Tab-separated table of C-alpha atoms (C1' of nucleotides) in Angstrom:
chain	number	residue	atom	x	y	z
A	41	MET	CA	-0.029	0.292	-0.111
A	42	SER	CA	1.298	3.705	-0.911
A	43	VAL	CA	1.929	6.354	1.365
A	44	ASN	CA	-0.814	7.918	0.112
A	45	SER	CA	-3.204	5.779	0.072
A	46	THR	CA	-2.234	4.878	3.609
A	47	HIS	CA	-3.557	8.857	4.064
A	48	LYS	CA	-5.970	8.694	2.572
A	49	ASP	CA	-7.405	5.338	4.510
A	50	ALA	CA	-6.801	7.110	7.488
A	51	LEU	CA	-7.962	10.420	6.502
A	52	PHE	CA	-11.606	7.913	5.458
A	53	LYS	CA	-11.444	6.028	8.919
A	54	LEU	CA	-11.437	8.990	11.171
A	55	GLN	CA	-14.493	10.532	9.438
A	56	HIS	CA	-16.059	7.408	9.422
A	57	ALA	CA	-15.666	7.835	13.174
A	58	GLY	CA	-16.594	11.218	13.547
A	59	ILE	CA	-13.027	11.961	14.804
A	60	SER	CA	-11.076	15.623	13.546
A	61	ASN	CA	-7.932	15.251	11.398
A	62	THR	CA	-5.143	16.713	13.071
A	63	SER	CA	-2.034	15.981	12.159
A	64	ARG	CA	-1.096	13.499	15.165
A	65	ARG	CA	-3.641	11.681	14.585
A	66	LEU	CA	-3.151	11.148	11.172
A	67	ALA	CA	0.514	10.640	12.370
A	68	VAL	CA	-0.719	7.962	14.421
A	69	LEU	CA	-3.146	6.094	12.551
A	70	SER	CA	-1.238	5.915	9.345
A	71	ILE	CA	2.099	4.145	11.523
A	72	LEU	CA	-0.798	1.605	12.226
A	73	LEU	CA	-2.090	0.983	9.332
A	74	LYS	CA	1.344	0.308	7.525
A	75	ALA	CA	1.766	-1.504	10.271
A	76	LYS	CA	1.419	-6.325	9.609
A	77	LYS	CA	1.676	-6.800	13.555
A	78	PRO	CA	0.501	-4.905	16.533
A	79	LEU	CA	2.767	-1.928	17.772
A	80	ASN	CA	3.346	-0.818	21.153
A	81	VAL	CA	3.588	2.743	22.134
A	82	SER	CA	7.373	2.911	22.825
A	83	THR	CA	7.658	1.525	19.056
A	84	ILE	CA	5.139	4.020	17.850
A	85	ARG	CA	7.080	7.406	19.086
A	86	ARG	CA	9.707	5.791	17.722
A	87	LEU	CA	7.882	5.319	13.734
A	88	LEU	CA	6.878	8.746	14.333
A	89	GLU	CA	10.578	10.147	14.888
A	90	GLY	CA	11.252	12.667	12.269
A	91	LYS	CA	7.681	13.049	10.636
A	92	CYS	CA	6.089	14.501	13.439
A	93	ASN	CA	6.798	16.815	16.565
A	94	ILE	CA	4.158	14.133	18.922
A	95	ASP	CA	4.007	13.404	22.850
A	96	LYS	CA	3.417	10.940	24.599
A	97	VAL	CA	0.400	12.042	26.204
A	98	THR	CA	-1.075	13.031	22.658
A	99	VAL	CA	0.310	9.519	21.802
A	100	TYR	CA	-2.306	7.587	24.638
A	101	ARG	CA	-4.960	9.709	24.293
A	102	THR	CA	-4.857	9.492	20.387
A	103	LEU	CA	-5.567	5.996	21.100
A	104	SER	CA	-7.293	5.574	23.743
A	105	LEU	CA	-9.672	7.849	21.468
A	106	PHE	CA	-9.449	5.552	18.880
A	107	ARG	CA	-9.673	2.537	20.633
A	108	LYS	CA	-13.000	3.307	22.495
A	109	ARG	CA	-14.350	4.114	18.648
A	110	GLY	CA	-13.441	1.019	17.179
A	111	ILE	CA	-10.559	1.715	15.097
A	112	ILE	CA	-8.093	-0.315	17.047
A	113	ARG	CA	-7.371	-2.614	18.907
A	114	GLU	CA	-6.008	-3.295	22.039
A	115	ILE	CA	-3.621	-6.533	23.012
A	116	ALA	CA	-2.975	-7.131	26.826
A	117	THR	CA	0.948	-8.831	27.285
A	118	THR	CA	2.630	-9.859	30.992
A	119	SER	CA	5.699	-7.652	29.712
A	120	GLY	CA	3.196	-4.110	31.216
A	121	ALA	CA	3.450	-2.591	27.750
A	122	ASN	CA	-0.218	-3.113	25.221
A	123	TYR	CA	0.083	-3.464	21.419
A	124	PHE	CA	-2.305	-1.531	19.060
A	125	GLU	CA	-3.550	-2.481	16.004
A	126	ILE	CA	-5.525	-1.901	13.448
A	127	ALA	CA	-9.607	-3.614	14.336
A	128	SER	CA	-11.179	-3.833	10.858
A	129	GLN	CA	-13.084	-6.276	8.614
A	130	GLU	CA	-9.603	-7.319	6.563
A	131	ASN	CA	-7.954	-7.475	10.081
A	132	SER	CA	-10.344	-9.596	11.713
A	133	LEU	CA	-9.649	-11.029	15.421
A	134	HIS	CA	-7.546	-13.148	15.310
A	135	PRO	CA	-5.081	-15.024	18.186
A	136	HIS	CA	-1.373	-13.542	18.558
A	137	PHE	CA	2.059	-14.982	19.044
A	138	SER	CA	4.442	-12.985	21.462
A	139	CYS	CA	7.863	-14.699	21.612
A	140	ARG	CA	9.461	-15.139	24.739
A	141	ASN	CA	12.390	-14.404	23.690
A	142	CYS	CA	12.985	-11.148	21.948
A	143	GLY	CA	8.871	-9.885	23.453
A	144	GLU	CA	7.775	-9.615	19.228
A	145	ILE	CA	4.028	-10.204	18.796
A	146	THR	CA	3.023	-11.514	15.309
A	147	CYS	CA	-0.457	-12.238	14.230
A	148	LEU	CA	-1.468	-15.636	13.497
A	149	ASP	CA	-3.696	-16.965	10.655
A	150	PRO	CA	-8.025	-16.011	11.820
A	151	LEU	CA	-9.517	-19.246	10.751
A	152	SER	CA	-12.584	-20.908	12.905
A	153	PHE	CA	-12.044	-22.239	16.959
A	154	THR	CA	-11.627	-25.515	15.717
A	155	HIS	CA	-8.862	-25.578	13.090
A	156	ALA	CA	-7.202	-22.382	15.068
A	157	ALA	CA	-7.216	-25.236	18.172
A	158	LYS	CA	-5.488	-27.848	15.633
A	159	LEU	CA	-3.511	-25.687	14.474
A	160	ILE	CA	-2.058	-25.159	17.706
A	161	PHE	CA	-1.918	-27.911	19.628
A	162	SER	CA	0.172	-29.044	15.916
A	163	LYS	CA	2.824	-26.857	17.003
A	164	HIS	CA	3.149	-25.714	13.733
A	165	ASP	CA	6.757	-23.581	13.885
A	166	TYR	CA	6.389	-22.352	17.239
A	167	SER	CA	7.581	-23.738	20.262
A	168	ILE	CA	4.427	-23.076	22.242
A	169	ASP	CA	4.555	-22.285	26.122
A	170	HIS	CA	1.295	-21.032	26.816
A	171	ILE	CA	-2.494	-20.101	25.402
A	172	GLU	CA	-4.096	-17.867	26.613
A	173	ILE	CA	-7.944	-16.566	25.084
A	174	ASN	CA	-9.029	-13.526	27.532
A	175	ILE	CA	-12.630	-12.807	26.107
A	176	SER	CA	-13.929	-8.584	28.335
A	177	GLY	CA	-17.387	-6.794	28.455
A	178	LEU	CA	-19.353	-6.281	31.613
A	179	CYS	CA	-20.134	-9.029	33.721
A	180	THR	CA	-23.840	-9.702	35.036
A	181	CYS	CA	-23.605	-8.146	38.107
A	182	CYS	CA	-22.210	-4.733	36.756
A	183	ARG	CA	-24.826	-5.009	34.302
A	184	ASN	CA	-27.804	-5.480	36.361
A	185	SER	CA	-26.265	-2.418	38.415
A	186	SER	CA	-27.772	1.028	38.659
A	187	LYS	CA	-23.965	2.281	39.081
A	188	LYS	CA	-21.737	2.834	37.638
A	189	SER	CA	-18.089	2.908	36.170
A	190	PHE	CA	-16.289	2.639	39.442
A	191	TYR	CA	-13.448	1.113	38.040
A	192	LYS	CA	-12.906	2.649	34.667
A	193	GLN	CA	-14.853	4.058	32.641
A	194	GLU	CA	-16.371	4.337	28.830
A	195	GLU	CA	-18.161	6.648	27.073
B	1092	MET	CA	-10.414	-27.272	51.545
B	1093	SER	CA	-9.863	-26.537	55.122
B	1094	VAL	CA	-7.073	-24.599	55.863
B	1095	ASN	CA	-4.997	-27.448	56.913
B	1096	SER	CA	-5.343	-29.803	54.154
B	1097	THR	CA	-4.540	-26.333	52.058
B	1098	HIS	CA	-1.100	-26.380	53.930
B	1099	LYS	CA	-0.370	-29.578	52.898
B	1100	ASP	CA	-1.204	-28.657	49.369
B	1101	ALA	CA	0.652	-26.183	49.485
B	1102	LEU	CA	3.551	-28.145	51.145
B	1103	PHE	CA	3.095	-30.326	47.774
B	1104	LYS	CA	3.635	-28.872	44.935
B	1105	LEU	CA	6.429	-26.790	46.405
B	1106	GLN	CA	8.107	-29.724	47.505
B	1107	HIS	CA	7.188	-31.902	44.049
B	1108	ALA	CA	8.686	-28.481	42.144
B	1109	GLY	CA	12.102	-28.854	44.017
B	1110	ILE	CA	11.590	-25.223	45.891
B	1111	SER	CA	12.232	-24.981	49.618
B	1112	ASN	CA	8.510	-24.486	51.436
B	1113	THR	CA	9.735	-21.132	53.584
B	1114	SER	CA	6.748	-19.095	55.073
B	1115	ARG	CA	6.630	-16.607	53.014
B	1116	ARG	CA	6.102	-18.974	49.946
B	1117	LEU	CA	3.691	-21.361	51.708
B	1118	ALA	CA	1.570	-18.150	52.244
B	1119	VAL	CA	1.841	-16.882	48.437
B	1120	LEU	CA	0.578	-20.259	47.320
B	1121	SER	CA	-1.757	-20.770	50.316
B	1122	ILE	CA	-3.634	-17.282	49.104
B	1123	LEU	CA	-3.931	-18.893	45.313
B	1124	LEU	CA	-4.769	-22.239	46.170
B	1125	LYS	CA	-7.856	-21.178	47.942
B	1126	ALA	CA	-8.658	-18.018	45.291
B	1127	LYS	CA	-11.666	-19.094	42.939
B	1128	LYS	CA	-10.589	-16.896	40.468
B	1129	PRO	CA	-6.710	-15.176	39.372
B	1130	LEU	CA	-5.469	-12.353	41.979
B	1131	ASN	CA	-3.638	-9.742	41.130
B	1132	VAL	CA	-0.477	-8.908	43.029
B	1133	SER	CA	-1.940	-5.559	45.866
B	1134	THR	CA	-4.552	-8.301	46.045
B	1135	ILE	CA	-2.665	-10.601	46.950
B	1136	ARG	CA	-0.269	-9.111	49.466
B	1137	ARG	CA	-4.018	-7.761	51.543
B	1138	LEU	CA	-4.637	-11.168	51.778
B	1139	LEU	CA	-1.899	-11.781	53.339
B	1140	GLU	CA	-1.489	-8.998	56.106
B	1141	GLY	CA	-1.754	-10.151	59.709
B	1142	LYS	CA	-0.480	-13.343	58.301
B	1143	CYS	CA	2.001	-13.203	56.802
B	1144	ASN	CA	5.063	-10.218	56.971
B	1145	ILE	CA	6.385	-10.172	53.457
B	1146	ASP	CA	7.437	-7.086	50.976
B	1147	LYS	CA	5.947	-6.468	47.775
B	1148	VAL	CA	9.428	-7.153	45.888
B	1149	THR	CA	9.193	-11.277	47.118
B	1150	VAL	CA	6.230	-11.450	46.252
B	1151	TYR	CA	6.745	-10.906	42.881
B	1152	ARG	CA	9.648	-12.919	43.372
B	1153	THR	CA	7.671	-15.813	44.410
B	1154	LEU	CA	5.197	-15.511	41.856
B	1155	SER	CA	8.166	-15.300	39.219
B	1156	LEU	CA	9.568	-18.828	40.679
B	1157	PHE	CA	5.957	-20.181	40.756
B	1158	ARG	CA	5.473	-19.285	37.005
B	1159	LYS	CA	9.040	-20.791	35.836
B	1160	ARG	CA	8.433	-23.611	38.107
B	1161	GLY	CA	4.722	-23.989	35.894
B	1162	ILE	CA	3.169	-23.657	39.364
B	1163	ILE	CA	0.812	-21.250	38.897
B	1164	ARG	CA	0.296	-18.921	35.094
B	1165	GLU	CA	0.275	-15.836	34.644
B	1166	ILE	CA	-2.713	-13.869	33.049
B	1167	ALA	CA	-2.597	-10.437	30.951
B	1168	THR	CA	-5.000	-7.906	31.406
B	1169	THR	CA	-4.726	-4.130	29.480
B	1170	SER	CA	-5.104	-2.239	33.152
B	1171	GLY	CA	-0.968	-2.987	33.783
B	1172	ALA	CA	-1.936	-5.399	36.609
B	1173	ASN	CA	-1.017	-9.401	35.772
B	1174	TYR	CA	-2.769	-11.991	37.497
B	1175	PHE	CA	-2.170	-14.597	38.648
B	1176	GLU	CA	-3.965	-18.935	39.406
B	1177	ILE	CA	-2.844	-21.678	39.938
B	1178	ALA	CA	-1.738	-24.542	36.927
B	1179	SER	CA	-3.266	-28.059	37.845
B	1180	GLN	CA	-4.611	-30.854	36.556
B	1181	GLU	CA	-7.847	-30.054	38.048
B	1182	ASN	CA	-7.239	-26.375	37.221
B	1183	SER	CA	-6.812	-26.486	33.230
B	1184	LEU	CA	-6.293	-24.196	30.691
B	1185	HIS	CA	-9.497	-22.030	30.617
B	1186	PRO	CA	-10.596	-18.520	29.260
B	1187	HIS	CA	-10.907	-15.901	31.067
B	1188	PHE	CA	-13.400	-13.130	31.932
B	1189	SER	CA	-12.659	-9.780	32.783
B	1190	CYS	CA	-15.352	-7.304	33.566
B	1191	ARG	CA	-14.916	-3.474	32.061
B	1192	ASN	CA	-16.877	-2.137	34.555
B	1193	CYS	CA	-15.141	-4.099	37.846
B	1194	GLY	CA	-12.143	-5.135	36.897
B	1195	GLU	CA	-12.657	-8.343	38.110
B	1196	ILE	CA	-11.718	-11.751	36.486
B	1197	THR	CA	-13.164	-14.856	35.851
B	1198	CYS	CA	-12.982	-18.061	35.286
B	1199	LEU	CA	-15.040	-19.417	32.855
B	1200	ASP	CA	-15.336	-23.493	30.997
B	1201	PRO	CA	-12.173	-24.863	30.058
B	1202	LEU	CA	-14.829	-26.162	27.303
B	1203	SER	CA	-13.162	-27.325	23.562
B	1204	PHE	CA	-13.010	-24.168	21.363
B	1205	THR	CA	-15.344	-25.923	19.533
B	1206	HIS	CA	-17.867	-25.086	22.211
B	1207	ALA	CA	-16.148	-22.910	23.810
B	1208	ALA	CA	-16.625	-20.733	20.287
B	1209	LYS	CA	-20.265	-21.173	20.803
B	1210	LEU	CA	-21.217	-20.316	23.653
B	1211	ILE	CA	-18.966	-17.632	23.336
B	1212	PHE	CA	-20.437	-16.041	20.439
B	1213	SER	CA	-24.515	-17.309	21.914
B	1214	LYS	CA	-23.870	-14.583	24.420
B	1215	HIS	CA	-24.867	-16.134	27.363
B	1216	ASP	CA	-24.851	-14.415	30.651
B	1217	TYR	CA	-21.835	-11.529	30.054
B	1218	SER	CA	-22.186	-8.203	27.971
B	1219	ILE	CA	-18.777	-9.326	25.325
B	1220	ASP	CA	-16.701	-6.542	23.898
B	1221	HIS	CA	-13.366	-8.628	23.267
B	1222	ILE	CA	-11.919	-12.205	22.944
B	1223	GLU	CA	-8.287	-12.703	22.987
B	1224	ILE	CA	-6.740	-15.201	22.005
B	1225	ASN	CA	-2.848	-14.943	23.140
B	1226	ILE	CA	-0.224	-17.393	22.773
B	1227	SER	CA	2.833	-17.790	23.903
B	1228	GLY	CA	6.403	-19.300	23.162
B	1229	LEU	CA	9.289	-19.305	21.193
B	1230	CYS	CA	8.700	-17.502	17.719
B	1231	THR	CA	11.091	-19.642	14.913
B	1232	CYS	CA	13.576	-17.468	14.463
B	1233	CYS	CA	14.930	-17.489	18.286
B	1234	ARG	CA	14.063	-20.647	18.459
B	1235	ASN	CA	16.484	-21.275	15.485
B	1236	SER	CA	19.243	-18.738	17.070
B	1237	SER	CA	22.132	-19.060	18.689
B	1238	LYS	CA	21.652	-16.040	20.484
B	1239	LYS	CA	20.189	-16.477	23.890
B	1240	SER	CA	17.333	-13.934	25.822
B	1241	PHE	CA	18.390	-10.272	24.809
B	1242	TYR	CA	14.880	-9.876	26.042
B	1243	LYS	CA	13.448	-12.008	28.822
B	1244	GLN	CA	15.858	-14.887	30.386
B	1245	GLU	CA	13.917	-17.563	30.721
B	1246	GLU	CA	16.075	-20.925	32.717
C	442	DT	C1'	-12.627	38.730	13.814
C	443	DA	C1'	-14.063	36.971	17.896
C	444	DA	C1'	-15.368	33.480	20.978
C	445	DT	C1'	-15.833	29.061	21.920
C	446	DT	C1'	-14.375	24.471	21.542
C	447	DA	C1'	-11.789	20.939	20.809
C	448	DT	C1'	-6.791	19.345	21.007
C	449	DT	C1'	-1.790	19.570	22.320
C	450	DG	C1'	2.200	19.633	24.899
C	451	DC	C1'	4.417	20.251	29.402
C	452	DA	C1'	5.122	18.703	34.062
C	453	DA	C1'	4.288	16.050	37.931
C	454	DC	C1'	2.547	11.972	39.299
C	455	DT	C1'	0.576	6.969	40.150
C	456	DC	C1'	1.484	2.606	40.092
C	457	DG	C1'	3.238	-1.809	38.351
C	458	DG	C1'	6.997	-4.554	38.741
C	459	DT	C1'	12.950	-4.757	38.886
C	460	DT	C1'	17.841	-4.350	40.794
C	461	DG	C1'	21.626	-4.110	44.199
C	462	DC	C1'	22.760	-4.813	48.061
C	463	DA	C1'	22.766	-5.538	53.021
C	464	DT	C1'	21.159	-8.505	56.181
C	465	DT	C1'	18.520	-12.701	57.895
C	466	DT	C1'	17.043	-17.517	57.110
C	467	DT	C1'	18.387	-22.636	55.888
C	468	DT	C1'	21.126	-26.118	54.066
C	469	DG	C1'	24.346	-29.642	53.986
C	470	DA	C1'	28.885	-30.846	55.853
C	471	DT	C1'	32.080	-31.858	59.187
D	1246	DA	C1'	25.219	-29.411	67.448
D	1247	DT	C1'	28.790	-26.651	64.909
D	1248	DC	C1'	30.232	-23.442	61.273
D	1249	DA	C1'	30.911	-21.534	56.490
D	1250	DA	C1'	28.302	-21.681	52.459
D	1251	DA	C1'	24.354	-20.671	49.611
D	1252	DA	C1'	19.450	-19.149	49.411
D	1253	DA	C1'	15.429	-15.834	50.439
D	1254	DT	C1'	14.362	-11.821	52.138
D	1255	DG	C1'	13.300	-6.663	52.954
D	1256	DC	C1'	15.062	-1.971	51.532
D	1257	DA	C1'	15.777	1.499	49.015
D	1258	DA	C1'	15.835	3.289	44.988
D	1259	DC	C1'	15.126	3.124	40.439
D	1260	DC	C1'	12.874	1.991	35.970
D	1261	DG	C1'	9.332	2.329	32.634
D	1262	DA	C1'	3.965	2.652	31.224
D	1263	DG	C1'	0.112	5.203	31.877
D	1264	DT	C1'	-2.591	9.163	33.460
D	1265	DT	C1'	-4.007	13.233	35.243
D	1266	DG	C1'	-3.869	19.248	35.254
D	1267	DC	C1'	-3.439	22.698	33.637
D	1268	DA	C1'	-1.876	26.047	30.453
D	1269	DA	C1'	-0.946	27.040	25.698
D	1270	DT	C1'	-2.200	26.271	20.916
D	1271	DA	C1'	-5.275	25.217	16.659
D	1272	DA	C1'	-9.973	24.259	15.180
D	1273	DT	C1'	-14.891	25.664	14.600
D	1274	DT	C1'	-18.042	28.069	14.822
D	1275	DA	C1'	-21.009	32.340	15.075
DNA sequence: TAATTATTGCAACTCGGTTGCATTTTTGAT
DNA sequence: ATCAAAAATGCAACCGAGTTGCAATAATTA
């Protein structure tokens, strides 16, 4: 994908999500659109160097906004840093592989659960230590409760 | 399970893993054995108050040791804090549900992937925002490379 | 253009987790 | 039991991820 089409894609996504297109937002979104794998904040900032002056706070606020609007997905790791990837139809929900040696996170094929299970347990090219499935949302208790968000407010 | 049998179970697990049974390790392991859900470090420390004087560093080192020896599993969350649960035959690999409102993490049934997929997509009692599958280990590159662990050393 | 609102940067902070080192406890040989 | 070596623990200081408050700047809109 050319730089220009990435830029157009970013513009379209912001517009579609009803977010005004500032230079920083376009820059962050373009980085994620061009990425082949999930990125953490320090990597995003490194990739932005030279292209765009941007404070780390702005990066966090931008990513948080993108996540709330469904433009990106946030991926938890035990390393402390969270990773981010584009969430779109073309980039559907898929498992991630994180290497315990280099820390790199790569995307696995978005196969069906059945197929994925087979693939996972036949171990293919990776040596697998640990498989984790995390599901997040609202628990029954919080769903039925009138009191709101004492943990983490979402609009 | 009685306090006494938890204590015996903890002793057995430490012995089986070849870890010497100190008072702190027994205390931490007992907390996890009694827990019905994964716990983070701040919760573990709160539950230890009064029972056992223990520094946070010791808690982290103890949990790290347990994880390396396969006694416990570490669960990543986007909240920043990692959670820990007993890893045993009885407590097999299973999905976790984390509530975006209260932050609590609960365990889901360790069903087959196929069954789990059905359950997940029929949504049962939770309102689901996001499903995440994380697999960790060694990538092909690091597996074949002679240079070792520039990221996170594991013995 | 002026006024209002949204975005950004800066500084300071919180919190999870780690490191170095000194002290205490455990272990194991005698 | 005793003593030396090794392991475990605590303390202080630190690091990095992420957040908050507020002032300054940029973008909207009347």
